[in-house]
Tab-separated table of C-alpha atoms in Angstrom:
chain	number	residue	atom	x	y	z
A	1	UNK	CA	67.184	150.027	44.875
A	2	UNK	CA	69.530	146.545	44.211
A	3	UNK	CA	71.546	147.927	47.198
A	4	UNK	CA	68.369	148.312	49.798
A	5	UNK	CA	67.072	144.806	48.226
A	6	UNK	CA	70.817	142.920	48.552
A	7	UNK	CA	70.897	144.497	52.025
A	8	UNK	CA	67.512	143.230	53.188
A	9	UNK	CA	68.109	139.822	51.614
A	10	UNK	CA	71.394	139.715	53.736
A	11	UNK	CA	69.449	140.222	56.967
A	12	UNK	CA	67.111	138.205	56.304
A	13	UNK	CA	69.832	135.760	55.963
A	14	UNK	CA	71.374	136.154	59.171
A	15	UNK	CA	68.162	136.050	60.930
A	16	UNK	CA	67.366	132.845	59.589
A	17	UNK	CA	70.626	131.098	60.175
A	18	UNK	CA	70.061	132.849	64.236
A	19	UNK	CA	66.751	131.102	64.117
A	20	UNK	CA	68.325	127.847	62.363
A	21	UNK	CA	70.753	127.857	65.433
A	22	UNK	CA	68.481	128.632	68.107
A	23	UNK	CA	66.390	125.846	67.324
A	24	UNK	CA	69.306	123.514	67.105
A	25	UNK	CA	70.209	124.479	70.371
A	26	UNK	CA	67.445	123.811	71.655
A	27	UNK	CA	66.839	119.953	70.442
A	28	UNK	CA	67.393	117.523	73.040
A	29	UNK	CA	68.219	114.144	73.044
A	30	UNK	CA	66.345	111.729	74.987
A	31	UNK	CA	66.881	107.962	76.145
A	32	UNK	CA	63.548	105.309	76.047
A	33	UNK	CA	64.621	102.172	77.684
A	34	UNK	CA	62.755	98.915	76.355
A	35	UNK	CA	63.813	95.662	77.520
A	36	UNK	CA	62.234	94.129	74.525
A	37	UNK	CA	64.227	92.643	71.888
A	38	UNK	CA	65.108	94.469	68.647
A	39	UNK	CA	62.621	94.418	66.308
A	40	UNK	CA	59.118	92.973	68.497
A	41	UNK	CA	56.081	95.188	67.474
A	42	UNK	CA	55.568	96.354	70.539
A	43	UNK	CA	59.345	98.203	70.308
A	44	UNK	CA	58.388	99.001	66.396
A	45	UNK	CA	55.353	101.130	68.055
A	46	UNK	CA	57.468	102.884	70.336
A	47	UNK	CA	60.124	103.674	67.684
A	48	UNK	CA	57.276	105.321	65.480
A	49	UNK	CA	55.798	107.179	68.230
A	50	UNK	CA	59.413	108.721	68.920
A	51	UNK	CA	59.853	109.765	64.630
A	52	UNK	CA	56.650	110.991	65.235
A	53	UNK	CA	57.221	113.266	68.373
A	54	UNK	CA	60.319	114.284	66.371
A	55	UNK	CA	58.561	115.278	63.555
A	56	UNK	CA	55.668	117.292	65.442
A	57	UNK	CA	58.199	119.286	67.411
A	58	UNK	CA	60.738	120.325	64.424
A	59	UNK	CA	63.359	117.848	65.813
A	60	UNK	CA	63.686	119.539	69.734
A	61	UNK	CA	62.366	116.625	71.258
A	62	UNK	CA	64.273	113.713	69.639
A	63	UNK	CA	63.921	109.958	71.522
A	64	UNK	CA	66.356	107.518	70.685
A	65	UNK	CA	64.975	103.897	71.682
A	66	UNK	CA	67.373	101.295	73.810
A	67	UNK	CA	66.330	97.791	73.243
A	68	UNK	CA	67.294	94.267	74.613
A	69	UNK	CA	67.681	96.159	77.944
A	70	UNK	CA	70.841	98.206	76.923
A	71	UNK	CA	70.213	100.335	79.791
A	72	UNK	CA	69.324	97.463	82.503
A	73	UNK	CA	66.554	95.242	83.527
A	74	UNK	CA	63.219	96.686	83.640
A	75	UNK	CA	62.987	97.283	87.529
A	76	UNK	CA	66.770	98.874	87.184
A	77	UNK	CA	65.313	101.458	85.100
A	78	UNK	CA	62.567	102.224	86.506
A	79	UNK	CA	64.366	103.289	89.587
A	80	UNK	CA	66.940	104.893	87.299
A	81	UNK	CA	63.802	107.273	85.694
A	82	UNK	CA	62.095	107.858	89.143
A	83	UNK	CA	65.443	109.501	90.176
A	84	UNK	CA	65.695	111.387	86.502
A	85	UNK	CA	68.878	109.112	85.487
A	86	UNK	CA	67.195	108.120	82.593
A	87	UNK	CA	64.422	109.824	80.243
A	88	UNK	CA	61.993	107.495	79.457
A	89	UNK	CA	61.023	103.812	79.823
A	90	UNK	CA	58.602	100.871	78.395
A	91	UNK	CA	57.400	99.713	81.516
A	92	UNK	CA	56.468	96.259	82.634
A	93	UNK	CA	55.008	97.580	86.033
A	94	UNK	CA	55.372	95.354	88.899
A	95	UNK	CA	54.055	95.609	92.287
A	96	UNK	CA	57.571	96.149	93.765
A	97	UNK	CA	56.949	99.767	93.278
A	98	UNK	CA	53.042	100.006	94.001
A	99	UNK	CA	51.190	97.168	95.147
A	100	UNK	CA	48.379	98.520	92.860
A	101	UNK	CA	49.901	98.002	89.696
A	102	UNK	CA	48.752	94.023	90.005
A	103	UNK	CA	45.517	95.495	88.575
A	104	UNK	CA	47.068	94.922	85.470
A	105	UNK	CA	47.291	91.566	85.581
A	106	UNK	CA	44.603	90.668	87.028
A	107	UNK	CA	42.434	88.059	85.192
A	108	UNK	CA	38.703	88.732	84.183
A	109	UNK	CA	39.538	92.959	83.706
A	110	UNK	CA	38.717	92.150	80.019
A	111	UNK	CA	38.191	89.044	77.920
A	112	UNK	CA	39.645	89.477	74.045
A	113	UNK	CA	40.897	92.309	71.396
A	114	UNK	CA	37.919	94.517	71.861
A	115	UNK	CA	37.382	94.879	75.259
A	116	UNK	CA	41.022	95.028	75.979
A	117	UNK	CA	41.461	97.820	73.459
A	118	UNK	CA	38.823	99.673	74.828
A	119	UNK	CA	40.334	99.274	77.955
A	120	UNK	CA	43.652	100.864	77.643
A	121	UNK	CA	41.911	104.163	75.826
A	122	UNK	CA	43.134	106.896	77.747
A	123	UNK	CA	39.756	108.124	78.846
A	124	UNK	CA	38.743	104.414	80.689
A	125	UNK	CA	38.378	103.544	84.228
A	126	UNK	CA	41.962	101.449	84.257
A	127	UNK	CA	43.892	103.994	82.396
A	128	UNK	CA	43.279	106.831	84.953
A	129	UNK	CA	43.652	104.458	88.172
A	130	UNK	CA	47.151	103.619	86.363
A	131	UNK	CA	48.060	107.205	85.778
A	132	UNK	CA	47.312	107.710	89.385
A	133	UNK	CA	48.864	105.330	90.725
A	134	UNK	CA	52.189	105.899	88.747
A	135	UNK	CA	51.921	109.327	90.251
A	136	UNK	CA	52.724	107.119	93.908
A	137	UNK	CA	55.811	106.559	92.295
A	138	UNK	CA	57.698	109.570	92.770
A	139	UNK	CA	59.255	111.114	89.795
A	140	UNK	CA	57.264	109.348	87.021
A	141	UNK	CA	54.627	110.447	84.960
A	142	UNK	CA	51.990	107.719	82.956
A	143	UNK	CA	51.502	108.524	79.062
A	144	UNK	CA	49.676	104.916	78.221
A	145	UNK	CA	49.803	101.566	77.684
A	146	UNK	CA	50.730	99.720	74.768
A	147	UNK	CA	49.133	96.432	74.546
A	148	UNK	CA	51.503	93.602	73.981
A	149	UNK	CA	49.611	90.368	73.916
A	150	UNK	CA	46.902	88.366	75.480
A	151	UNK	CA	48.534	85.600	78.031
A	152	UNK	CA	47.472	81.377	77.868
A	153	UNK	CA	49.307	78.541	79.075
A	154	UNK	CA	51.569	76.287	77.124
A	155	UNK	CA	51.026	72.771	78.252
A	156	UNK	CA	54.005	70.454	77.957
A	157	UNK	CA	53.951	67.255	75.644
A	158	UNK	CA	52.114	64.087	77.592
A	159	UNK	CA	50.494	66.934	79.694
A	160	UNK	CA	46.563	66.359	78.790
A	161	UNK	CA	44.057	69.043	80.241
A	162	UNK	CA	40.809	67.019	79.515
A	163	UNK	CA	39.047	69.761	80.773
A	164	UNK	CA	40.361	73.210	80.949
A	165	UNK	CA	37.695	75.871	81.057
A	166	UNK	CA	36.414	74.680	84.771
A	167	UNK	CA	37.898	74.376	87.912
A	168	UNK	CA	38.399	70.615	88.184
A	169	UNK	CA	41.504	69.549	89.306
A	170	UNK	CA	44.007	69.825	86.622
A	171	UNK	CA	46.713	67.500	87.996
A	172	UNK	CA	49.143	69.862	86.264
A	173	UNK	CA	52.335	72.067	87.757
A	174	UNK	CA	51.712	75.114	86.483
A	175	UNK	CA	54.387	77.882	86.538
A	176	UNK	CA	52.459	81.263	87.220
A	177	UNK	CA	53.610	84.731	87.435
A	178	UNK	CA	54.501	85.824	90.860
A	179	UNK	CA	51.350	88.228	90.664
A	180	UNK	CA	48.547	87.327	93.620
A	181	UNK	CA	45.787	87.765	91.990
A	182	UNK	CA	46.467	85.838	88.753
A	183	UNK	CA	47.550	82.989	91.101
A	184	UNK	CA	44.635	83.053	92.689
A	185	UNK	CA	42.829	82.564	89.298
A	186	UNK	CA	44.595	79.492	88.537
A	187	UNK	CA	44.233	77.818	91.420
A	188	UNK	CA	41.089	78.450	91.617
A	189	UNK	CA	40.746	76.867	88.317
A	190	UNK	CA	42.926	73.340	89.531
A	191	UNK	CA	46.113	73.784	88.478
A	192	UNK	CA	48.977	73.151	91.043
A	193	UNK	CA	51.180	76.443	91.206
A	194	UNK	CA	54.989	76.254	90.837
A	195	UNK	CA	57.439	79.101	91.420
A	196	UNK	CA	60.828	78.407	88.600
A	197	UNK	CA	62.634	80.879	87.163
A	198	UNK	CA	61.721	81.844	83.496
A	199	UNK	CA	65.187	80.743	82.468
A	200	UNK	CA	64.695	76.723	83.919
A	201	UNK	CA	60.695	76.557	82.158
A	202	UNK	CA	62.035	74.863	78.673
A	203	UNK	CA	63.959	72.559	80.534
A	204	UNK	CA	61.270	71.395	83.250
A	205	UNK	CA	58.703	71.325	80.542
A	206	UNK	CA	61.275	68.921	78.778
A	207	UNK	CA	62.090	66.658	81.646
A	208	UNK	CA	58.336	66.401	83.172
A	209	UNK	CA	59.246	68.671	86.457
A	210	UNK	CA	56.808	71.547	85.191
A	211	UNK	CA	53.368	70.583	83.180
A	212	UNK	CA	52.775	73.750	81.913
A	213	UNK	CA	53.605	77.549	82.103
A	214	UNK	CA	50.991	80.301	81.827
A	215	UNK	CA	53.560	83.513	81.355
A	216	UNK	CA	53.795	83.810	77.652
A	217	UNK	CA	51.514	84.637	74.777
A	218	UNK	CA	51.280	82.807	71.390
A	219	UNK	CA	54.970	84.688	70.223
A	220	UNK	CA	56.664	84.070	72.936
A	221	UNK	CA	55.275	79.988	73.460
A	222	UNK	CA	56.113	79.751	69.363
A	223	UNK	CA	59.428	81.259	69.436
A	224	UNK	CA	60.983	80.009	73.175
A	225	UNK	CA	59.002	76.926	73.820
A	226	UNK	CA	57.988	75.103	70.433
A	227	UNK	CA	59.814	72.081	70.987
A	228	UNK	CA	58.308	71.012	74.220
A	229	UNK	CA	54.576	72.403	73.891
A	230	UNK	CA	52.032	69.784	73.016
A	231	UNK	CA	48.611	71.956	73.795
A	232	UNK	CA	47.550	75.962	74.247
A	233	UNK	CA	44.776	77.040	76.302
A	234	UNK	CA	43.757	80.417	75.303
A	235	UNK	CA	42.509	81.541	78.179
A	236	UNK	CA	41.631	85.107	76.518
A	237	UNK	CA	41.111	87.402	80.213
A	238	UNK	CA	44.505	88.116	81.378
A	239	UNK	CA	46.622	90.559	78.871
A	240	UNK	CA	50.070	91.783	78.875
A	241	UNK	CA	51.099	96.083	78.200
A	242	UNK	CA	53.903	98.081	77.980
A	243	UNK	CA	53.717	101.250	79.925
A	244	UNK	CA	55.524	104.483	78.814
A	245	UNK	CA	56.447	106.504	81.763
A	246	UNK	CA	58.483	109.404	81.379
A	247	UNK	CA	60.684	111.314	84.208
A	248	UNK	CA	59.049	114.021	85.907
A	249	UNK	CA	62.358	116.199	85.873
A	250	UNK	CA	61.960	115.568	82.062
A	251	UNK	CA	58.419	115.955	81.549
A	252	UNK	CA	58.176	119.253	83.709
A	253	UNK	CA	60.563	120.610	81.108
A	254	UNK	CA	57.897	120.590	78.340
A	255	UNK	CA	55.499	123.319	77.398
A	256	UNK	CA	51.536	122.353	76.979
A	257	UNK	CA	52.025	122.176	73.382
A	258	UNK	CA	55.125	119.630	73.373
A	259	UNK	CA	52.972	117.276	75.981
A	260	UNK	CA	50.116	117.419	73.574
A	261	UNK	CA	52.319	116.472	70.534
A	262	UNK	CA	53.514	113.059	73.013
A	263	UNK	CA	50.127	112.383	74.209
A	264	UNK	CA	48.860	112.615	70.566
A	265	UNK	CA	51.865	110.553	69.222
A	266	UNK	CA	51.371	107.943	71.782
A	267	UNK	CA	47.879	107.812	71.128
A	268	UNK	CA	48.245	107.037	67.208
A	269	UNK	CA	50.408	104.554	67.760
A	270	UNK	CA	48.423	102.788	70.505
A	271	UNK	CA	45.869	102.051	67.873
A	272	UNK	CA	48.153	100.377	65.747
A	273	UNK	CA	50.501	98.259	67.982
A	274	UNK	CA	47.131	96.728	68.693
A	275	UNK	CA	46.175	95.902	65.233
A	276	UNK	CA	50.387	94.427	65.028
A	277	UNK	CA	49.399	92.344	68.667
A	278	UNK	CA	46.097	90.983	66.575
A	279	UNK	CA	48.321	90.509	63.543
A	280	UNK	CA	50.978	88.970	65.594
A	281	UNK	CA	48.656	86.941	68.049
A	282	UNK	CA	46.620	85.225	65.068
A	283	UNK	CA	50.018	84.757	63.255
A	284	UNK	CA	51.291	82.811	65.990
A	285	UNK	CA	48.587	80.799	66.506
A	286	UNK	CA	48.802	79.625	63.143
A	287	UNK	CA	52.609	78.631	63.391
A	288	UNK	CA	51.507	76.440	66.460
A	289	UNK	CA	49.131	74.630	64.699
A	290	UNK	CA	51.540	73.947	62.083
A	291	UNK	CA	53.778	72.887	64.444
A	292	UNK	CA	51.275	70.193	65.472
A	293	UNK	CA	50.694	72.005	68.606
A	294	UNK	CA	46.767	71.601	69.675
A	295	UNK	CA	44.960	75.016	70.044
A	296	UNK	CA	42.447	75.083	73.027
A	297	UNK	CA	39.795	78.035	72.860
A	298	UNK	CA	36.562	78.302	75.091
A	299	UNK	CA	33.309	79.233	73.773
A	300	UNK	CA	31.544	82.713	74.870
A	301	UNK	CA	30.146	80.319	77.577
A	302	UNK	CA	32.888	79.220	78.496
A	303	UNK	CA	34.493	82.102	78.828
A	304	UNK	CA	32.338	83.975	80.646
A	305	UNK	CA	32.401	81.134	83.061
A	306	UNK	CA	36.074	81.580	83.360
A	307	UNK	CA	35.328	85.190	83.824
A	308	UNK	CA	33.141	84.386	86.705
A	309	UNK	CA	35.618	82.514	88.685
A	310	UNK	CA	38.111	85.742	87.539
A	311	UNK	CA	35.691	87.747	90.022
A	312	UNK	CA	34.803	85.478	92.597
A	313	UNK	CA	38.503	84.595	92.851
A	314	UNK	CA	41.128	86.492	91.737
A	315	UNK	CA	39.482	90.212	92.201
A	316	UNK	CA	38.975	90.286	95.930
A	317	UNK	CA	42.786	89.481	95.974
A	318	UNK	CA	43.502	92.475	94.726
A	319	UNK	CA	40.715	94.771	96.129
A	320	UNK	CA	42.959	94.662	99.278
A	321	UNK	CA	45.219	96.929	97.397
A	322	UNK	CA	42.890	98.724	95.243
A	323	UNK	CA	39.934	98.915	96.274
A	324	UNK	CA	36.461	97.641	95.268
A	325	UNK	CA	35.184	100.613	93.190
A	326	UNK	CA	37.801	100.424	90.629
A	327	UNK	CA	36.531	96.719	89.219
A	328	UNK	CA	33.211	98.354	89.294
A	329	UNK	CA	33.987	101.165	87.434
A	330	UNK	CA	35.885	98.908	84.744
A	331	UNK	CA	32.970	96.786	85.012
A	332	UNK	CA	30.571	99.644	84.348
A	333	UNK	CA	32.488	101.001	81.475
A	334	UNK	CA	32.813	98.059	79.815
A	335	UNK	CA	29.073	96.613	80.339
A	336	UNK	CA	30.292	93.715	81.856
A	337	UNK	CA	28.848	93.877	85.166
């Protein structure tokens, strides 16, 4: 009897270090390109989602996180996943690959924390036009969007905006993004638009060439442009994500169960890299004003002025790529019609 039991504890030996090994073998590494510094929440999200996915599939499907844009600059990589060249990105989408992806930038879509939050869920309007549109790209599959932070201008010392929530003339250059639709939306609201590179805006803010920039939210202005900043419109309707798009060549490797576990994982986290971008918007904020740095906000009328002029203005501009039914449907789902 000790001879049949040592012999069947034996095999059940070997079959566990076969199984052991077979799983082993079967982990993969994969590469998530972010071209966000080390350590910004919106990375920290991203690196929790991939323990996460790690965790939920017994280690096979293991994501190791490049930062700082070790693997290239954003529109690099996103070439580099459509081909399969690399795994995964975090994707600031621009319309160099789909003209529709200036939806996403588009001012009035949502005005503050709640409505943008409800926005990204995976189940609204703008979520599902994204993950359609992504599929235009060839090779890359949509998971969701992480919310980074809600965009305002930075208005350069001896810069005075006496009145910023209408559409008088501003008599300020104002560097925009290079995104139609949102520069439609500041013109619109009197500001004179200027085209600089991001690298030249501290220095033109500093030397009187640029009045005021409108790229950055409260983390960035605190952190890159503290010294020359005298004022901060919070202009609360145009919002900033990270997209995580994954290689079709990779993603058609999964079974149902493994794209579950990623759509789940991405989904926890989404919830809480928008409580850090609440955290880290309010915490900014803060810093400014103890940095002397005057803190513009609009009242709800005021805002939904500003939203007004969003969809008189800025929407039809980019309807022409999108159609009109989307901005209704967003418009529907979030009771803002």
């Amino acid at each position: 009897m000790k001879k049949c039991n040592v012999f069947f504890m034996v095999i059940a030996i070997c079959l566990a270090a076969v199984f052991a090994l077979n799983g082993a073998a079967e982990a993969t590494t994969y590469r998530l390109a972010s071209h966000y510094q080390a350590g910004y929440f919106v990375n920290n999200g991203f690196r929790r989602m991939a323990e996460r996915i790690k965790k939920d599939t017994n280690g096979k499907v293991d994501i190791q996180l490049y930062e700082s844009g070790q693997l290239g600059g954003y529109e690099q990589v996103f070439q580099e996943v459509m081909r399969g060249t690399i795994d995964m990105q975090a994707n600031f989408a621009t319309s160099r690959f789909n003209k529709k992806f200036e939806i996403g930038f588009t001012p009035g879509l949502a005005s503050g924390y709640d409505q943008i939050e409800k926005l990204l869920n995976r189940n609204s309007p703008f979520c599902k036009f994204m993950e359609s549109a992504y599929k235009e790209c060839d090779g890359v599959v949509y998971i969701g969007s992480f919310l980074d932070t809600i965009a305002g201008c930075s208005i350069a010392k001896g810069t005075n905006i006496k009145n910023p929530f209408d559409t008088s003339n501003k008599n300020c250059q104002l560097r925009v993004v290079s995104i139609n639709s949102a520069r439609k939306y500041y013109s619109a609201l009197g500001y004179q638009l200027v085209t600089i590179p991001y690298a030249e805006v501290f220095t033109s803010m500093q030397t009187g060439i640029l009045g005021g920039d409108s790229g950055s939210g409260p983390e960035g202005v605190y952190l890159t442009f503290k010294d020359v900043v005298g004022s901060y419109i919070e202009y609360q309707n145009l919002f900033f994500t990270l997209d995580f798009v994954i290689s079709k060549n990779v993603w058609d490797t999964f079974d149902d169960k493994t794209k579950k576990i990623i759509y789940n994982a991405f989904d926890a986290e989404a919830i809480n890299v928008a409580k850090d971008s609440r955290t880290s918007y309010k915490e900014y904020i803060d810093l400014m004003k103890k940095a002397n740095i005057k803190i513009v906000t609009p009242n709800k009328e005021q805002l939904a002025f500003m939203d007004g002029v969003a969809r008189k203005e800025a929407w039809p501009v980019c309807e022409k790529y999108t159609g009109k039914k989307i901005f209704e449907d967003i418009s529907e789902y979030l009771s803002k019609k």
